Coordinates of C-alpha atoms in Angstrom, one line a residue:
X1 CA -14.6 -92.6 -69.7
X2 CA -13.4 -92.0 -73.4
X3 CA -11.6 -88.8 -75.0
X4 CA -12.8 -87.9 -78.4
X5 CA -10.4 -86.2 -80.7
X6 CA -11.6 -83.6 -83.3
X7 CA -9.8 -83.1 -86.8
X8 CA -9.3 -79.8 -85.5
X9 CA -7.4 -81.3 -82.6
X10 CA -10.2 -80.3 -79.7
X11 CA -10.7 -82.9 -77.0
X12 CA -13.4 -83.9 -75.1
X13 CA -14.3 -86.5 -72.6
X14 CA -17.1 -88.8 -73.3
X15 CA -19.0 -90.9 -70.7
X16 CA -20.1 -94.0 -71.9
X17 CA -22.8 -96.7 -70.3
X18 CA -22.2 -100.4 -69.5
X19 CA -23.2 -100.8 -73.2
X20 CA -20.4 -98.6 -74.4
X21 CA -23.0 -95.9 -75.8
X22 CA -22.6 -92.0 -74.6
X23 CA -24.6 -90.9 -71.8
X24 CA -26.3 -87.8 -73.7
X25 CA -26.6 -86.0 -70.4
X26 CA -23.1 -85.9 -69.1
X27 CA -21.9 -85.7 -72.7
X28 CA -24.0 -82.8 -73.0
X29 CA -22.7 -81.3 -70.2
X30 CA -19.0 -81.7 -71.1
X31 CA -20.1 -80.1 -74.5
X32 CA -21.3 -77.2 -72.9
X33 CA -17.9 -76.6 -70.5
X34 CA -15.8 -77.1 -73.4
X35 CA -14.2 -73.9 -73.4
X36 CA -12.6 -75.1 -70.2
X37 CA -8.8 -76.4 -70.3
X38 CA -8.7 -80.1 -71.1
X39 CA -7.4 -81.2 -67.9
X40 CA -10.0 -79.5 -66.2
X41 CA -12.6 -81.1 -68.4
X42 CA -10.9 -84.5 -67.4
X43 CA -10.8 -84.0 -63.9
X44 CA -14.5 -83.2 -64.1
X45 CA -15.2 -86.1 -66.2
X46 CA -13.5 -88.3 -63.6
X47 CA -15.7 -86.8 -60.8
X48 CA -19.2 -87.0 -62.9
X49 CA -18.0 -90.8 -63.2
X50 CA -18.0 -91.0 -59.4
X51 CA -21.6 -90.0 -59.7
X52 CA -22.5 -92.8 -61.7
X53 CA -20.6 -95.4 -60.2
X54 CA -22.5 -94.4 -56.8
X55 CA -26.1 -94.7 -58.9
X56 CA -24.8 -98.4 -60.5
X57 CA -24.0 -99.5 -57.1
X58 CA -27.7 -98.4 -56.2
X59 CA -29.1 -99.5 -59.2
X60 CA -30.5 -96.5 -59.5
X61 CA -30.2 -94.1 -63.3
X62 CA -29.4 -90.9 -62.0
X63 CA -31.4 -88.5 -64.5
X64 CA -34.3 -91.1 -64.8
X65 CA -34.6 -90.2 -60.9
X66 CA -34.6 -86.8 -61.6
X67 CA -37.1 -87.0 -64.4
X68 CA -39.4 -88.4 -62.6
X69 CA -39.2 -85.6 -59.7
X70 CA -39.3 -88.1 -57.0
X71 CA -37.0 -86.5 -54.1
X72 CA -34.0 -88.2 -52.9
X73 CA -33.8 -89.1 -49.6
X74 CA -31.6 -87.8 -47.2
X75 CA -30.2 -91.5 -46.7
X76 CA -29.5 -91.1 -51.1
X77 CA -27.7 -88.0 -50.5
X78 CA -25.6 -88.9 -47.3
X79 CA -24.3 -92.0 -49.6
X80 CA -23.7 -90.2 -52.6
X81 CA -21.6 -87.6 -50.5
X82 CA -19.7 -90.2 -48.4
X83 CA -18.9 -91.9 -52.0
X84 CA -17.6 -88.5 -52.7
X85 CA -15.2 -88.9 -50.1
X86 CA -13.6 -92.1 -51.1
X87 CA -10.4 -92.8 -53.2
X88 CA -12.0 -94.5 -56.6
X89 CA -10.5 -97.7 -57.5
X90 CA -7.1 -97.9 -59.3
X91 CA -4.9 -100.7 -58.8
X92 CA -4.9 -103.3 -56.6
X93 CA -3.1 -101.7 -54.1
X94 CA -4.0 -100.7 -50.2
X95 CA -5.8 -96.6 -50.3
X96 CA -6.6 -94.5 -48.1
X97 CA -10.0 -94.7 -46.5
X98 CA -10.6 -90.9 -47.5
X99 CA -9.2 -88.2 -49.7
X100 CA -8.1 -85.1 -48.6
X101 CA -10.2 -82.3 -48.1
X102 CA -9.1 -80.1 -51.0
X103 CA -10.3 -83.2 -53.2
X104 CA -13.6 -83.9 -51.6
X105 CA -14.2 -80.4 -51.9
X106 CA -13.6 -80.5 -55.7
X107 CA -15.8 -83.4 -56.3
X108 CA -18.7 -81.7 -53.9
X109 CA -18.5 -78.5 -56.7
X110 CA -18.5 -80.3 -59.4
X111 CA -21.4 -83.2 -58.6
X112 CA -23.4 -80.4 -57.4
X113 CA -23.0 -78.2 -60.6
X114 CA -23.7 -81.4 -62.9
X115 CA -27.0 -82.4 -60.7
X116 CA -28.4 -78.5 -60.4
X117 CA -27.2 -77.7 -64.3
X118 CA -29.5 -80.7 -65.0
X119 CA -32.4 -80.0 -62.9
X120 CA -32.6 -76.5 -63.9
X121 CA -32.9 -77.5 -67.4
X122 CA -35.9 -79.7 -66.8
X123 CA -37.4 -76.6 -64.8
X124 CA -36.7 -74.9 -67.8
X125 CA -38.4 -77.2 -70.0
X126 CA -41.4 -76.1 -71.9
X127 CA -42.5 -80.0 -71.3
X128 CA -42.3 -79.8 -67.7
X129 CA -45.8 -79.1 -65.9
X130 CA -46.3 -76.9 -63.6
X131 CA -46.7 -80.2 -60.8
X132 CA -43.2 -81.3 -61.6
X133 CA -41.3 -77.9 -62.0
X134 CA -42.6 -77.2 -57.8
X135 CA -40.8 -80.6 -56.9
X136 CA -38.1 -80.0 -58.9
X137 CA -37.6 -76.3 -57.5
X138 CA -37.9 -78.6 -54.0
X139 CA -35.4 -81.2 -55.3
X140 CA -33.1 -78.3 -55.9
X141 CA -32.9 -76.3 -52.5
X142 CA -32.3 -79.9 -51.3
X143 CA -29.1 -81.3 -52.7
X144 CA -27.7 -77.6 -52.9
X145 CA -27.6 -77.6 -49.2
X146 CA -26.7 -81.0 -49.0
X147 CA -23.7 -80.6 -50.5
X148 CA -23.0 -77.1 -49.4
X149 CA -23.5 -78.3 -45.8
X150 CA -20.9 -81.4 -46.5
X151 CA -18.0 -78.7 -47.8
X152 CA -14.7 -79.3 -45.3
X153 CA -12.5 -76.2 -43.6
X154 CA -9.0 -76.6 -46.0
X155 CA -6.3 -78.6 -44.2
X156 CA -4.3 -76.2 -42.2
X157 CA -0.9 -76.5 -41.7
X158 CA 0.0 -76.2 -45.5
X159 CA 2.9 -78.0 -46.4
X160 CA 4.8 -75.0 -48.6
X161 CA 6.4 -76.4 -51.8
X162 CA 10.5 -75.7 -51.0
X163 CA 12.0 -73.6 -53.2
X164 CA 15.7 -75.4 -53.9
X165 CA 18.5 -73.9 -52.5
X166 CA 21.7 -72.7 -54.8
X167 CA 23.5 -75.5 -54.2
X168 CA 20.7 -77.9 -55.1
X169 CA 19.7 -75.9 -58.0
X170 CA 23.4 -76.0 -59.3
X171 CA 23.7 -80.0 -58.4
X172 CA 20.4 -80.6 -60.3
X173 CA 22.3 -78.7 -63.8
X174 CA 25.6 -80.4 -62.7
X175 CA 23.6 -84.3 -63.0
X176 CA 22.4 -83.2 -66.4
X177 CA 25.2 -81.6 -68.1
X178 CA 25.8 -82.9 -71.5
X179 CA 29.8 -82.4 -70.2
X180 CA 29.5 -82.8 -67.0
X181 CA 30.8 -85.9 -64.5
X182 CA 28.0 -87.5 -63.7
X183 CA 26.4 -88.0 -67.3
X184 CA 22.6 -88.9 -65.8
X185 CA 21.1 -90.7 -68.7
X186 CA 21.4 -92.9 -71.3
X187 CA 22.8 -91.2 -74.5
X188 CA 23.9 -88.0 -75.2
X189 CA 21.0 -86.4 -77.1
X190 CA 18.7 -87.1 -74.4
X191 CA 21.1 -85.4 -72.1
X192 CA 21.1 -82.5 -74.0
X193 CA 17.3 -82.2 -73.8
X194 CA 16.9 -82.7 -70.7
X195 CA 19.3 -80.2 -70.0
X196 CA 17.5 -77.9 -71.4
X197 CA 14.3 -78.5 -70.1
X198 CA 15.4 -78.5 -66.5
X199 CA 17.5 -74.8 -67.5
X200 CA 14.4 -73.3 -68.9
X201 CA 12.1 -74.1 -66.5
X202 CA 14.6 -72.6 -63.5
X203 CA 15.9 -69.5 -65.5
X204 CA 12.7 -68.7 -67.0
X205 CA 10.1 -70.1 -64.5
X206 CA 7.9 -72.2 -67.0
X207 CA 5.2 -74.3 -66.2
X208 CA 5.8 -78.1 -67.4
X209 CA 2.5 -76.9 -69.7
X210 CA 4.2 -73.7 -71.5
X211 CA 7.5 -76.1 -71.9
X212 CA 5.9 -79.0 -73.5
X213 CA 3.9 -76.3 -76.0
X214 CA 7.1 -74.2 -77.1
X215 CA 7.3 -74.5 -80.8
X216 CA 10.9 -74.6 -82.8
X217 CA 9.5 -70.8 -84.1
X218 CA 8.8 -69.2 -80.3
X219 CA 12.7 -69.5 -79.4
X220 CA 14.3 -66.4 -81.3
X221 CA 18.0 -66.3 -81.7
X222 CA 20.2 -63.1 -81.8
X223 CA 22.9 -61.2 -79.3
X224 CA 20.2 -62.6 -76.3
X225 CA 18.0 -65.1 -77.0
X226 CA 14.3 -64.8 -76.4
X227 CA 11.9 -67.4 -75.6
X228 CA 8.2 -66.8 -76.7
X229 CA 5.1 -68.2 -74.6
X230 CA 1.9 -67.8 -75.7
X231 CA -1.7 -69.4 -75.8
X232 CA -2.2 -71.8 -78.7
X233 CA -5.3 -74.1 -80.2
X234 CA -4.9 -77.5 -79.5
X235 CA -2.7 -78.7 -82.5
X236 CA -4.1 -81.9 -84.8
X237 CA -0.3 -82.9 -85.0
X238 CA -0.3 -83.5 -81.2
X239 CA -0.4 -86.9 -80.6
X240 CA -0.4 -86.9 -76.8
X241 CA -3.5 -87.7 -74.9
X242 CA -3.5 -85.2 -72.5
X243 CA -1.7 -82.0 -74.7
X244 CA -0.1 -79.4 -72.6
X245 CA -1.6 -76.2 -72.5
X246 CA -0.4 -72.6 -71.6
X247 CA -2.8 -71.2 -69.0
X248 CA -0.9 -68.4 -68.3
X249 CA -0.6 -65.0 -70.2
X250 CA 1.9 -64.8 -73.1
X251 CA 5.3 -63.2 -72.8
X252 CA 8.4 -63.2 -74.3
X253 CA 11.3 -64.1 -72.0
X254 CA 14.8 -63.2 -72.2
X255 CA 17.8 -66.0 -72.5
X256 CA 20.8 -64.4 -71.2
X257 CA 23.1 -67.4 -71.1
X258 CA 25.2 -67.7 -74.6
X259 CA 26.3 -71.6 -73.3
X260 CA 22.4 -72.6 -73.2
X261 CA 21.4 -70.7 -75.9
X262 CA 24.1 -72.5 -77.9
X263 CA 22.7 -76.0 -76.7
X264 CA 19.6 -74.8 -77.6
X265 CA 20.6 -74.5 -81.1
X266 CA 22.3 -77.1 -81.6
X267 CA 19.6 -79.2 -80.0
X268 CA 17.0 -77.8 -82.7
X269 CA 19.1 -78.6 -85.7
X270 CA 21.3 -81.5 -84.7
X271 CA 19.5 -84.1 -81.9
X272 CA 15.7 -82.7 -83.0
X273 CA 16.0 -83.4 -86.6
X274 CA 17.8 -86.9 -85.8
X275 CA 14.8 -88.0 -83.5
X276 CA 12.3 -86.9 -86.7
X277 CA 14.4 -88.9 -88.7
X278 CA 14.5 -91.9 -86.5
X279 CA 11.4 -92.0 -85.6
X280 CA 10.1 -91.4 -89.5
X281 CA 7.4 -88.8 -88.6
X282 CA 6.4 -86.0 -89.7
X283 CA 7.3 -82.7 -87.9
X284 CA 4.8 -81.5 -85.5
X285 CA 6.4 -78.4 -84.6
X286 CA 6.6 -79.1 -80.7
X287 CA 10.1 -78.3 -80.1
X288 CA 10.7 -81.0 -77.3
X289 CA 10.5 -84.5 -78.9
X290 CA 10.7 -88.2 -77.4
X291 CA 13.7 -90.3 -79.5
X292 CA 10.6 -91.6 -81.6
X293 CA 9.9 -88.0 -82.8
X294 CA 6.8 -87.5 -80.9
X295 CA 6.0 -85.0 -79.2
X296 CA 7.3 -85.1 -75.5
X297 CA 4.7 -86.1 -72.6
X298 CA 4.6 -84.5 -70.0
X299 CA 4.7 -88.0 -67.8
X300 CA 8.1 -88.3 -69.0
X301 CA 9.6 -85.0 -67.6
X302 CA 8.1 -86.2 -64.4
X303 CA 10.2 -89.3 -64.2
X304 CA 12.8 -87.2 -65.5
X305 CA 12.7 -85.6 -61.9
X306 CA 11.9 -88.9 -60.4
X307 CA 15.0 -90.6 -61.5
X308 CA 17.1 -87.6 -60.4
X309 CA 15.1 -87.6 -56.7
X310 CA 15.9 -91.3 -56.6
X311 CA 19.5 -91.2 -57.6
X312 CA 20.3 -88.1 -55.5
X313 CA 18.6 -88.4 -52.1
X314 CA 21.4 -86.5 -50.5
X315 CA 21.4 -83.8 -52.5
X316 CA 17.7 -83.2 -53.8
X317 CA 14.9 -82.7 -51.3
X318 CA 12.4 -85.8 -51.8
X319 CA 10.0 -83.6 -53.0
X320 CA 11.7 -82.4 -56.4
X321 CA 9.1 -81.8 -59.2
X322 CA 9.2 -79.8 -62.6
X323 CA 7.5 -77.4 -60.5
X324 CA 10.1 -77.0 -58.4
X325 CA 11.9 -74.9 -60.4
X326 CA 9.1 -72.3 -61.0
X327 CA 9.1 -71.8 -57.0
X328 CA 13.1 -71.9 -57.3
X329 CA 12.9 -69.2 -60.0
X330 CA 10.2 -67.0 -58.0
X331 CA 12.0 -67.1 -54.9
X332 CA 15.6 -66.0 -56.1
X333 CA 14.3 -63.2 -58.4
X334 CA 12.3 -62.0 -55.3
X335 CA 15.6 -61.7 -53.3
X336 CA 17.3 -60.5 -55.9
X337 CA 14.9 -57.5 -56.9
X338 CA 14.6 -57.1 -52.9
X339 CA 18.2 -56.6 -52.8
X340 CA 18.3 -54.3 -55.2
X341 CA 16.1 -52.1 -52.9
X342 CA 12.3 -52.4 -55.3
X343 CA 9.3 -52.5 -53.2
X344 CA 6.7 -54.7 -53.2
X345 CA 4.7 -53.5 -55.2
X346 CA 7.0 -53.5 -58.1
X347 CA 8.4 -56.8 -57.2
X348 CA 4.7 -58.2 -57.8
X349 CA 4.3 -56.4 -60.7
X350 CA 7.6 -57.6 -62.3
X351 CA 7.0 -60.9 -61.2
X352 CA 3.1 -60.8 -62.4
X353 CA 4.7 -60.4 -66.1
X354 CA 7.3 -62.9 -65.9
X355 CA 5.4 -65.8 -64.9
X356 CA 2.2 -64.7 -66.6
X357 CA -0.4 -64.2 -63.9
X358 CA -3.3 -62.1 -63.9
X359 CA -3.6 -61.4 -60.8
X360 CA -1.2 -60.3 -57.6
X361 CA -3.1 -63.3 -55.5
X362 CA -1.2 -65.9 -57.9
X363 CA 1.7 -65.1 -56.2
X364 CA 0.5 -66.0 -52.5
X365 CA 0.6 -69.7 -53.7
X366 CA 4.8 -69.4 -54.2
X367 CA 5.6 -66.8 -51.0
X368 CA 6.8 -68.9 -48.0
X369 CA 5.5 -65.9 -45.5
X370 CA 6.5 -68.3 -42.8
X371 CA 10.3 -68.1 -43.7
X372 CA 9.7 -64.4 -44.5
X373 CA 8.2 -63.6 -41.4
X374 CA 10.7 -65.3 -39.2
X375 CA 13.6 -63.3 -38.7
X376 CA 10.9 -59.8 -37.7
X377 CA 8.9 -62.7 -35.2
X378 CA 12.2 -63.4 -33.9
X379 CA 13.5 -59.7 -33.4
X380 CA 10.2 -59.2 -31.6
X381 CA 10.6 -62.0 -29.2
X382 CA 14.0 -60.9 -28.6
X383 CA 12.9 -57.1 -27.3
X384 CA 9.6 -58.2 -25.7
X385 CA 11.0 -60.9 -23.6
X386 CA 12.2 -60.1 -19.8
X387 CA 15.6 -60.6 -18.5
X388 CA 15.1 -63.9 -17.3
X389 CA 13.3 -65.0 -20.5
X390 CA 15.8 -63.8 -22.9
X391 CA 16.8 -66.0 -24.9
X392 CA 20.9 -66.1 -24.0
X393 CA 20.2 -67.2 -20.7
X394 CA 21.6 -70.4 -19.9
X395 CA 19.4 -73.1 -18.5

């Protein structure tokens, strides 16, 4: 699997064969879903590429098979499903003997939409005869209901993404602090930045995608600063292979901290324009930059959080992540708007526009309704249960 890069800056994956030439049908394919984010178009290619790795294995050409109308056999589809269901080779390292449901289920969609997009398109032929459009039609109903039939229940018992606490939310700032004691890093201008990045995405609840797309022109200074987010082209100056994108809805969010703001600053015309300099490119605009003046990767905030999960197991929970910090910043102005006395549906509402989302459901993803629910199940327990079953009675 390949990734061709426009001059416009579009990307696109690209399947090729054991001869290193496309494979028209899956190029095709990706062509026609290009509209789709990149990383979605990646994940897709990756899943197609399960396909074919099943039909090598078989020695079998997947659309040749199709062409030809001749029906796979339940045995064919059973394989091709349980191949489905089996981490791809990495590394050299022991996996798992399955993935997890959410991921077979992904793959299931997406083989099945690659296989039916193809099929219909040869029933829509004007080539095909009339002899090979009924098998076809046949071939059809057959795979969609082997693959609907193979679709697993979700995993229950969701693990819900912690939100941090205050104290762990001020310990993660305190590690970072250009100023601070425990000066995490190597020099100071990657301190700064990373300062930064970890403060705007807890006080403004970024994704890593809207961070790593900021531009030196969205952050506008004055008496509060203000942060704009909005949806962009992919930029020919981007150099990273898989670009951050902003899938959320623009907004411009307010900075009302003067010591970050001030950081922020300095950052842009001080340790930015050193890391141009140093790495001798030209300016891409991105306003997070490696030291060699590239733009930042989004691999490298991750081991940014890595590092501090690593060096802080007492203090951080294990599972620390960029992402953290969006649950972190959801949670808190929640409680805080809660306190205030808003209902609900204004809390949603506020919170729709400062994170972006289209829709109220985006939200369900972020609300621990377990933890919210536990102090009304415990009331209820309390006046339901009989005197010997209350709960302050010693055993």
């Amino acid at each position: 699997m390949e990734q061709v890069i426009f001059s416009s800056g579009e990307r696109l994956p690209m399947l090729l064969d054991d001869d290193d030439l496309p494979v028209p049908e899956a190029c095709e394919w990706f062509l026609r879903r290009r509209h789709l984010a990149l990383q979605t178009l990646m994940r897709n290619s990756g899943e197609v590429l399960v396909i074919h790795r099943w039909a090598r294995k078989r020695r079998m050409n997947i659309y040749d098979r199709i062409r030809s109308g001749k029906q796979f056999s339940e045995a064919d589809l059973t394989s091709l499903i349980e191949e489905l269901s089996r981490p791809q080779p990495t590394s050299n390292k022991v996996a798992k003997l399955a993935v997890s449901p959410n991921t077979r289920n992904k793959r299931l969609s997406t083989a099945s939409q690659h296989l039916l997009w193809y099929i219909d398109e040869l029933i829509a032929a004007p080539s095909s005869g009339e002899a090979l459009r009924i098998n076809l039609t046949a071939m059809r109903e057959k795979v969609a209901k082997a693959f609907i039939d193979a679709y697993q229940s979700p995993e229950g018992n969701r693990k819900f993404h912690k939100h941090l606490t205050l104290a762990q939310a001020r310990f993660v700032q305190d590690a970072l602090d250009p100023e601070g004691e425990i000066l995490l890093g190597r020099d100071s201008r990657g301190r700064v930045r990373n300062f930064i990045i970890v403060c705007l995405l807890l006080f403004l609840g970024l994704r890593i995608g809207e961070l790593l797309s900021l531009r030196t022109h969205d952050v506008k200074f004055g008496a509060i600063t203000y942060v704009l987010v909005r949806k962009r082209n992919m930029s020919p100056l981007d150099t990273r292979r898989r670009p951050p994108r902003v899938k959320r809805l623009g907004r411009l969010l307010p900075i009302d901290n003067s010591r970050l703001a001030i950081l922020l600053d300095d950052y842009i015309t001080e340790d930015r324009e050193w890391s141009l300099k140093h790495g001798g490119v030209n300016d891409s605009g991105f306003l997070f930059l490696s030291d060699d003046g590239k733009p930042l990767s989004a691999d490298r905030v991750r081991q940014l959080f890595k590092e501090l999960r690593n060096r802080f197991p007492k203090e951080l929970p294990e599972d620390l992540t960029p992402h953290s910090m969006r649950y972190t910043f959801t949670d808190s102005v929640t409680k805080v708007m809660r306190s205030q006395g808003a209902d609900e549906d204004h809390i949603v509402k506020c919170l729709m526009w400062l994170r972006g989302d289209g829709s109220p459901k985006s939200q369900d993803i972020y609300i621990d309704y377990a933890a919210l629910t536990k102090e009304a199940v415990a009331r209820f327990q309390a006046q339901y249960a009989s005197g010997r079953n209350s709960h302050d009675v010693p055993f």
